[in-house]
Amino acid sequence: MSAIAFDSKKYQALVTMDIDGPLPEHPKDSSASILTSGLLGDQYIGIEPGGDDASLKSGDSFLRTQSALVLENWSAGDLNKAGESAPAK
């Protein structure tokens, strides 16, 4: 990431990325997510390809993004629910 700013009108973060090296073409409707490698691992940006025929070009933006999961924001109840299995039918 080369820059991080905040849009006070939309209440959204604006992140600028510089990608080094060759990058395969990604459809214009691809999405970007902040992911972690393991429970307490490093964070990285994952790009999920879309289905548009047009490709992202330099200076384009991701219209769909997803922030990282913050474990500190989960309550014990949320963690218990995540581990529950679906009821038998």
Short mmCIF file of C-alpha atoms in Angstrom, two decimals:
data_model
loop_
_atom_site.label_atom_id
_atom_site.label_comp_id
_atom_site.label_asym_id
_atom_site.label_seq_id
_atom_site.Cartn_x
_atom_site.Cartn_y
_atom_site.Cartn_z
CA MET A 1 0.00 0.00 0.00
CA SER A 2 1.38 3.35 -0.95
CA ALA A 3 -1.25 5.59 0.67
CA ILE A 4 -4.17 5.41 3.09
CA ALA A 5 -6.69 8.25 3.43
CA PHE A 6 -10.19 8.75 4.79
CA ASP A 7 -13.18 10.06 2.81
CA SER A 8 -15.09 12.06 5.43
CA LYS A 9 -18.16 12.40 3.18
CA LYS A 10 -18.58 8.66 2.54
CA TYR A 11 -16.94 7.54 5.82
CA GLN A 12 -14.73 5.12 3.91
CA ALA A 13 -11.03 4.42 3.81
CA LEU A 14 -9.24 5.08 0.53
CA VAL A 15 -6.26 2.80 -0.03
CA THR A 16 -3.82 3.20 -2.91
CA MET A 17 -1.87 0.09 -3.94
CA ASP A 18 1.21 -0.13 -6.11
CA ILE A 19 1.64 -3.57 -7.64
CA ASP A 20 5.15 -4.52 -8.72
CA GLY A 21 5.89 -6.96 -11.46
CA PRO A 22 3.62 -8.64 -13.96
CA LEU A 23 -0.02 -8.86 -12.99
CA PRO A 24 -2.48 -11.11 -14.77
CA GLU A 25 -5.49 -9.29 -16.14
CA HIS A 26 -8.36 -9.07 -13.67
CA PRO A 27 -11.95 -8.29 -14.68
CA LYS A 28 -13.16 -4.75 -13.87
CA ASP A 29 -15.73 -6.14 -11.41
CA SER A 30 -13.14 -7.98 -9.30
CA SER A 31 -13.27 -7.44 -5.53
CA ALA A 32 -10.50 -6.90 -2.98
CA SER A 33 -10.43 -8.20 0.61
CA ILE A 34 -8.02 -7.89 3.50
CA LEU A 35 -7.15 -11.46 4.51
CA THR A 36 -4.89 -13.07 7.11
CA SER A 37 -2.56 -16.01 6.77
CA GLY A 38 -3.70 -18.07 9.73
CA LEU A 39 -5.38 -17.03 12.95
CA LEU A 40 -2.69 -14.53 13.99
CA GLY A 41 -0.76 -14.29 10.74
CA ASP A 42 0.24 -11.44 8.49
CA GLN A 43 -2.42 -9.57 6.55
CA TYR A 44 -2.49 -9.32 2.78
CA ILE A 45 -4.88 -8.16 0.06
CA GLY A 46 -6.65 -10.88 -1.89
CA ILE A 47 -8.24 -10.18 -5.27
CA GLU A 48 -11.30 -12.22 -6.22
CA PRO A 49 -11.87 -12.12 -9.99
CA GLY A 50 -15.24 -11.05 -11.32
CA GLY A 51 -16.81 -11.89 -14.67
CA ASP A 52 -16.60 -8.63 -16.62
CA ASP A 53 -15.05 -8.76 -20.10
CA ALA A 54 -13.19 -5.48 -19.49
CA SER A 55 -10.01 -5.61 -17.36
CA LEU A 56 -8.75 -3.40 -14.54
CA LYS A 57 -6.24 -0.83 -15.73
CA SER A 58 -3.78 1.39 -13.89
CA GLY A 59 -5.69 3.96 -11.82
CA ASP A 60 -8.94 1.93 -11.64
CA SER A 61 -10.75 1.25 -8.35
CA PHE A 62 -12.28 -1.84 -6.78
CA LEU A 63 -15.99 -1.17 -6.35
CA ARG A 64 -16.47 -4.08 -3.91
CA THR A 65 -14.17 -4.46 -0.94
CA GLN A 66 -14.21 -6.33 2.34
CA SER A 67 -12.38 -5.34 5.49
CA ALA A 68 -10.40 -7.69 7.69
CA LEU A 69 -12.05 -9.69 10.44
CA VAL A 70 -11.03 -8.20 13.79
CA LEU A 71 -11.07 -10.94 16.43
CA GLU A 72 -11.14 -8.42 19.27
CA ASN A 73 -14.56 -7.25 18.07
CA TRP A 74 -16.09 -10.71 18.36
CA SER A 75 -17.83 -11.55 21.61
CA ALA A 76 -17.59 -14.98 23.23
CA GLY A 77 -21.15 -15.63 22.04
CA ASP A 78 -20.18 -14.98 18.43
CA LEU A 79 -17.27 -17.41 18.70
CA ASN A 80 -19.54 -20.07 20.20
CA LYS A 81 -22.08 -19.61 17.39
CA ALA A 82 -19.36 -19.94 14.78
CA GLY A 83 -18.43 -23.35 16.20
CA GLU A 84 -21.98 -24.70 16.42
CA SER A 85 -23.19 -27.20 13.89
CA ALA A 86 -26.54 -26.94 12.15
CA PRO A 87 -29.42 -28.67 13.98
CA ALA A 88 -30.33 -32.15 12.76
CA LYS A 89 -33.56 -32.44 10.78
#
